[in-house]
Amino acid sequence: MAKMDHDYRLNIVLVGDNQCGKSFLLSRYCDGMFVENGIQLWHGIEIKNKIIELKNQSTNEIVKVKLMIFDGNGGCKFKELFYENYLKHQHGFIIMYDVTNLESFNNLSNWISKIKNSYQTSNLYPSPEPILFIVGNKCDLIDDSKITTIVDLKKPQEFCDSLSIPSIHNVSVKENINVDLIFQKLSQLIMDTYPPPKISEIKKIKNVDSGGDSINNCIIN
């Protein structure tokens, strides 16, 4: 059997209102690409992965972690499938809003509720509560005189502080500002609090999540 190229796997889901830049964040982080004025033609559930190195605080070792990042976009048909299957068992959730769109910020509470109502803990996903991370995208447009609806960035920070949710509000996927930091911080938080079993141990856990998590259980490498 070939040796695994990573020690752990973390599943991370991107959610948030349309046009916040979720798909572009996925492409920027995993592929190093951003298409100016690009149109997202893919409608469905997109999955990309990337291997990063993190510090295991319990052993003080550097470990390789494979991030499986899920982005559900497209029509209602796909969104219902996404909500039903992909919010239930995940290690972390990135909730995005657009700093130039007040409505996208106001809808953060709805996304948090949707995740909390769907999330279920398990042996592979041991956190008793979903681990959330809020991201404010398009900070490169804040000083654009053509943009009239700007979120006062004090409000998102106060909102996140009140719920004890970690966050970064000055992100620009277009300019590649703080993109890597999002995933580094969230992944380290997961590993420091409720890390999943090592890949080498997963096959020892038999039938632990067989009911209702068939989509995620089919991806164990």
mmCIF file of C-alpha atoms in Angstrom:
data_model
loop_
_atom_site.group_PDB
_atom_site.id
_atom_site.type_symbol
_atom_site.label_atom_id
_atom_site.label_comp_id
_atom_site.label_asym_id
_atom_site.label_seq_id
_atom_site.Cartn_x
_atom_site.Cartn_y
_atom_site.Cartn_z
ATOM 1 C CA MET A 1 0.000 0.000 0.000
ATOM 2 C CA ALA A 2 1.317 3.425 -0.940
ATOM 3 C CA LYS A 3 2.268 5.687 1.921
ATOM 4 C CA MET A 4 -0.144 8.537 2.607
ATOM 5 C CA ASP A 5 1.123 12.014 1.773
ATOM 6 C CA HIS A 6 -0.699 13.496 4.776
ATOM 7 C CA ASP A 7 -1.362 12.710 8.430
ATOM 8 C CA TYR A 8 -4.825 14.246 8.886
ATOM 9 C CA ARG A 9 -7.743 15.335 6.766
ATOM 10 C CA LEU A 10 -9.968 18.297 7.530
ATOM 11 C CA ASN A 11 -13.249 18.968 5.760
ATOM 12 C CA ILE A 12 -14.030 22.667 5.412
ATOM 13 C CA VAL A 13 -17.174 24.147 3.871
ATOM 14 C CA LEU A 14 -17.600 27.590 2.302
ATOM 15 C CA VAL A 15 -21.007 29.218 2.812
ATOM 16 C CA GLY A 16 -22.455 32.697 2.462
ATOM 17 C CA ASP A 17 -24.637 34.770 0.173
ATOM 18 C CA ASN A 18 -24.186 34.664 -3.591
ATOM 19 C CA GLN A 19 -21.567 36.965 -5.123
ATOM 20 C CA CYS A 20 -19.433 37.071 -1.970
ATOM 21 C CA GLY A 21 -16.531 35.373 -3.721
ATOM 22 C CA LYS A 22 -16.683 31.816 -2.365
ATOM 23 C CA SER A 23 -15.831 30.102 -5.645
ATOM 24 C CA PHE A 24 -13.088 32.610 -6.383
ATOM 25 C CA LEU A 25 -11.676 32.035 -2.890
ATOM 26 C CA LEU A 26 -11.544 28.315 -3.589
ATOM 27 C CA SER A 27 -9.731 28.834 -6.903
ATOM 28 C CA ARG A 28 -7.366 31.431 -5.481
ATOM 29 C CA TYR A 29 -6.362 29.298 -2.507
ATOM 30 C CA CYS A 30 -6.116 25.890 -4.178
ATOM 31 C CA ASP A 31 -5.083 26.833 -7.723
ATOM 32 C CA GLY A 32 -3.480 30.251 -7.260
ATOM 33 C CA MET A 33 -5.889 31.674 -9.840
ATOM 34 C CA PHE A 34 -8.199 34.666 -10.028
ATOM 35 C CA VAL A 35 -9.955 35.470 -13.297
ATOM 36 C CA GLU A 36 -10.732 39.189 -13.606
ATOM 37 C CA ASN A 37 -14.421 39.679 -14.426
ATOM 38 C CA GLY A 38 -14.731 35.926 -14.538
ATOM 39 C CA ILE A 39 -18.126 34.223 -14.525
ATOM 40 C CA GLN A 40 -18.645 31.141 -12.397
ATOM 41 C CA LEU A 41 -20.196 28.650 -14.811
ATOM 42 C CA TRP A 42 -20.031 25.602 -12.550
ATOM 43 C CA HIS A 43 -23.327 24.907 -10.809
ATOM 44 C CA GLY A 44 -23.202 22.240 -8.166
ATOM 45 C CA ILE A 45 -20.872 21.196 -5.389
ATOM 46 C CA GLU A 46 -17.211 21.854 -6.096
ATOM 47 C CA ILE A 47 -14.465 20.195 -4.077
ATOM 48 C CA LYS A 48 -10.792 21.091 -4.085
ATOM 49 C CA ASN A 49 -7.968 20.014 -1.821
ATOM 50 C CA LYS A 50 -4.649 21.326 -0.597
ATOM 51 C CA ILE A 51 -2.035 19.909 1.752
ATOM 52 C CA ILE A 52 -0.615 22.260 4.372
ATOM 53 C CA GLU A 53 1.670 21.894 7.368
ATOM 54 C CA LEU A 54 0.473 22.622 10.894
ATOM 55 C CA LYS A 55 1.868 22.211 14.368
ATOM 56 C CA ASN A 56 0.393 19.464 16.498
ATOM 57 C CA GLN A 57 0.309 21.160 19.888
ATOM 58 C CA SER A 58 -0.001 17.905 21.829
ATOM 59 C CA THR A 59 3.141 16.361 20.306
ATOM 60 C CA ASN A 60 4.936 19.553 19.247
ATOM 61 C CA GLU A 61 5.415 17.992 15.804
ATOM 62 C CA ILE A 62 4.786 19.452 12.363
ATOM 63 C CA VAL A 63 2.110 17.391 10.616
ATOM 64 C CA LYS A 64 0.746 17.379 7.085
ATOM 65 C CA VAL A 65 -2.954 18.119 6.843
ATOM 66 C CA LYS A 66 -5.056 17.644 3.729
ATOM 67 C CA LEU A 67 -7.823 20.221 3.461
ATOM 68 C CA MET A 68 -10.909 19.074 1.563
ATOM 69 C CA ILE A 69 -12.755 22.305 0.782
ATOM 70 C CA PHE A 70 -16.395 22.195 -0.314
ATOM 71 C CA ASP A 71 -18.220 24.999 -2.124
ATOM 72 C CA GLY A 72 -21.921 24.605 -2.834
ATOM 73 C CA ASN A 73 -23.138 26.996 -5.511
ATOM 74 C CA GLY A 74 -25.773 27.099 -8.194
ATOM 75 C CA GLY A 75 -29.526 26.619 -8.189
ATOM 76 C CA CYS A 76 -31.895 25.629 -5.408
ATOM 77 C CA LYS A 77 -31.663 21.948 -6.352
ATOM 78 C CA PHE A 78 -27.968 21.858 -5.507
ATOM 79 C CA LYS A 79 -28.318 24.111 -2.475
ATOM 80 C CA GLU A 80 -30.850 21.814 -0.838
ATOM 81 C CA LEU A 81 -28.517 18.848 -1.420
ATOM 82 C CA PHE A 82 -25.665 20.929 -0.041
ATOM 83 C CA TYR A 83 -27.563 21.905 3.113
ATOM 84 C CA GLU A 84 -28.828 18.384 3.723
ATOM 85 C CA ASN A 85 -25.520 16.556 3.319
ATOM 86 C CA TYR A 86 -22.632 18.972 3.627
ATOM 87 C CA LEU A 87 -23.527 20.997 6.712
ATOM 88 C CA LYS A 88 -24.079 17.911 8.836
ATOM 89 C CA HIS A 89 -20.560 16.508 9.274
ATOM 90 C CA GLN A 90 -17.650 18.889 8.702
ATOM 91 C CA HIS A 91 -14.641 19.985 10.714
ATOM 92 C CA GLY A 92 -14.936 23.697 9.988
ATOM 93 C CA PHE A 93 -17.107 26.289 8.251
ATOM 94 C CA ILE A 94 -16.049 29.517 6.555
ATOM 95 C CA ILE A 95 -18.937 31.986 6.372
ATOM 96 C CA MET A 96 -18.242 34.747 3.860
ATOM 97 C CA TYR A 97 -19.779 38.166 3.436
ATOM 98 C CA ASP A 98 -19.033 41.050 1.083
ATOM 99 C CA VAL A 99 -17.758 44.180 2.877
ATOM 100 C CA THR A 100 -19.464 46.281 0.179
ATOM 101 C CA ASN A 101 -22.824 44.543 0.612
ATOM 102 C CA LEU A 102 -24.669 45.222 3.870
ATOM 103 C CA GLU A 103 -27.275 42.545 3.215
ATOM 104 C CA SER A 104 -24.609 39.838 3.007
ATOM 105 C CA PHE A 105 -23.373 40.895 6.452
ATOM 106 C CA ASN A 106 -26.890 41.008 7.900
ATOM 107 C CA ASN A 107 -27.437 37.443 6.674
ATOM 108 C CA LEU A 108 -24.530 36.050 8.703
ATOM 109 C CA SER A 109 -26.904 35.179 11.551
ATOM 110 C CA ASN A 110 -29.039 33.119 9.176
ATOM 111 C CA TRP A 111 -26.010 31.163 7.994
ATOM 112 C CA ILE A 112 -24.850 30.529 11.538
ATOM 113 C CA SER A 113 -28.302 29.221 12.493
ATOM 114 C CA LYS A 114 -28.497 27.009 9.408
ATOM 115 C CA ILE A 115 -25.128 25.432 10.201
ATOM 116 C CA LYS A 116 -25.903 24.922 13.892
ATOM 117 C CA ASN A 117 -29.270 23.352 13.093
ATOM 118 C CA SER A 118 -27.666 20.914 10.633
ATOM 119 C CA TYR A 119 -24.415 20.011 12.373
ATOM 120 C CA GLN A 120 -24.000 16.647 14.082
ATOM 121 C CA THR A 121 -20.986 15.499 16.065
ATOM 122 C CA SER A 122 -19.452 12.058 15.504
ATOM 123 C CA ASN A 123 -16.239 10.100 15.998
ATOM 124 C CA LEU A 124 -14.752 11.566 12.836
ATOM 125 C CA TYR A 125 -16.110 15.055 13.557
ATOM 126 C CA PRO A 126 -15.592 15.314 17.330
ATOM 127 C CA SER A 127 -16.351 18.970 18.027
ATOM 128 C CA PRO A 128 -19.609 19.289 20.035
ATOM 129 C CA GLU A 129 -20.364 22.536 18.198
ATOM 130 C CA PRO A 130 -19.538 23.580 14.617
ATOM 131 C CA ILE A 131 -16.229 25.438 14.362
ATOM 132 C CA LEU A 132 -16.939 28.678 12.501
ATOM 133 C CA PHE A 133 -14.765 31.340 10.882
ATOM 134 C CA ILE A 134 -16.208 34.551 9.413
ATOM 135 C CA VAL A 135 -14.535 36.258 6.452
ATOM 136 C CA GLY A 136 -15.187 39.708 4.992
ATOM 137 C CA ASN A 137 -14.142 39.734 1.317
ATOM 138 C CA LYS A 138 -13.528 42.550 -1.210
ATOM 139 C CA CYS A 139 -11.614 44.871 1.109
ATOM 140 C CA ASP A 140 -9.869 46.199 -2.006
ATOM 141 C CA LEU A 141 -13.111 48.037 -2.877
ATOM 142 C CA ILE A 142 -13.504 49.913 0.404
ATOM 143 C CA ASP A 143 -11.872 53.076 -0.927
ATOM 144 C CA ASP A 144 -13.617 52.895 -4.297
ATOM 145 C CA SER A 145 -15.746 56.040 -4.659
ATOM 146 C CA LYS A 146 -18.139 54.142 -6.939
ATOM 147 C CA ILE A 147 -19.134 51.804 -4.115
ATOM 148 C CA THR A 148 -21.929 53.344 -2.065
ATOM 149 C CA THR A 149 -22.916 50.520 0.299
ATOM 150 C CA ILE A 150 -20.034 49.799 2.664
ATOM 151 C CA VAL A 151 -20.210 47.712 5.816
ATOM 152 C CA ASP A 152 -18.806 49.540 8.828
ATOM 153 C CA LEU A 153 -16.073 47.052 9.737
ATOM 154 C CA LYS A 154 -16.506 47.794 13.430
ATOM 155 C CA LYS A 155 -19.913 46.105 13.314
ATOM 156 C CA PRO A 156 -18.679 42.753 11.931
ATOM 157 C CA GLN A 157 -15.903 42.650 14.503
ATOM 158 C CA GLU A 158 -18.326 43.439 17.326
ATOM 159 C CA PHE A 159 -20.731 40.831 15.967
ATOM 160 C CA CYS A 160 -18.038 38.136 15.879
ATOM 161 C CA ASP A 161 -16.694 39.091 19.295
ATOM 162 C CA SER A 162 -20.174 38.829 20.803
ATOM 163 C CA LEU A 163 -20.434 35.234 19.546
ATOM 164 C CA SER A 164 -16.762 34.348 20.146
ATOM 165 C CA ILE A 165 -16.321 33.505 16.474
ATOM 166 C CA PRO A 166 -12.838 34.082 15.000
ATOM 167 C CA SER A 167 -12.794 36.265 11.914
ATOM 168 C CA ILE A 168 -10.817 38.260 9.349
ATOM 169 C CA HIS A 169 -12.585 41.264 7.828
ATOM 170 C CA ASN A 170 -9.882 42.653 5.553
ATOM 171 C CA VAL A 171 -9.704 39.952 2.889
ATOM 172 C CA SER A 172 -9.374 40.440 -0.850
ATOM 173 C CA VAL A 173 -9.479 37.322 -2.986
ATOM 174 C CA LYS A 174 -8.769 39.485 -6.034
ATOM 175 C CA GLU A 175 -5.584 40.991 -4.570
ATOM 176 C CA ASN A 176 -4.696 37.816 -2.641
ATOM 177 C CA ILE A 177 -4.833 39.584 0.725
ATOM 178 C CA ASN A 178 -5.056 37.280 3.775
ATOM 179 C CA VAL A 179 -6.336 34.351 1.697
ATOM 180 C CA ASP A 180 -3.831 31.810 3.037
ATOM 181 C CA LEU A 181 -4.284 33.199 6.548
ATOM 182 C CA ILE A 182 -7.977 32.234 6.572
ATOM 183 C CA PHE A 183 -7.313 28.546 6.093
ATOM 184 C CA GLN A 184 -4.186 28.516 8.234
ATOM 185 C CA LYS A 185 -6.005 30.026 11.221
ATOM 186 C CA LEU A 186 -9.134 27.898 10.914
ATOM 187 C CA SER A 187 -7.186 24.676 10.375
ATOM 188 C CA GLN A 188 -4.901 25.366 13.320
ATOM 189 C CA LEU A 189 -7.936 26.137 15.490
ATOM 190 C CA ILE A 190 -9.499 22.788 14.590
ATOM 191 C CA MET A 191 -6.278 20.901 15.275
ATOM 192 C CA ASP A 192 -5.799 22.702 18.600
ATOM 193 C CA THR A 193 -9.324 22.051 19.876
ATOM 194 C CA TYR A 194 -11.043 19.001 18.360
ATOM 195 C CA PRO A 195 -8.645 17.286 15.938
ATOM 196 C CA PRO A 196 -9.989 14.350 13.938
ATOM 197 C CA PRO A 197 -8.389 10.899 14.095
ATOM 198 C CA LYS A 198 -5.197 10.435 12.118
ATOM 199 C CA ILE A 199 -5.646 8.966 8.638
ATOM 200 C CA SER A 200 -3.877 5.816 9.814
ATOM 201 C CA GLU A 201 -6.532 5.366 12.516
ATOM 202 C CA ILE A 202 -9.662 6.071 10.467
ATOM 203 C CA LYS A 203 -9.967 2.551 9.078
ATOM 204 C CA LYS A 204 -9.981 1.247 12.656
ATOM 205 C CA ILE A 205 -13.194 3.173 13.257
ATOM 206 C CA LYS A 206 -15.710 0.891 11.589
ATOM 207 C CA ASN A 207 -19.215 2.011 10.666
ATOM 208 C CA VAL A 208 -19.023 5.008 13.000
ATOM 209 C CA ASP A 209 -20.725 7.402 10.620
ATOM 210 C CA SER A 210 -22.479 5.015 8.277
ATOM 211 C CA GLY A 211 -25.898 6.569 8.826
ATOM 212 C CA GLY A 212 -26.364 9.739 6.830
ATOM 213 C CA ASP A 213 -22.762 10.603 6.019
ATOM 214 C CA SER A 214 -22.158 8.443 2.977
ATOM 215 C CA ILE A 215 -20.980 11.361 0.868
ATOM 216 C CA ASN A 216 -18.248 12.394 3.258
ATOM 217 C CA ASN A 217 -17.260 8.881 4.271
ATOM 218 C CA CYS A 218 -16.424 7.970 0.699
ATOM 219 C CA ILE A 219 -13.519 10.435 0.811
ATOM 220 C CA ILE A 220 -11.085 9.103 3.389
ATOM 221 C CA ASN A 221 -7.727 9.747 1.729
#
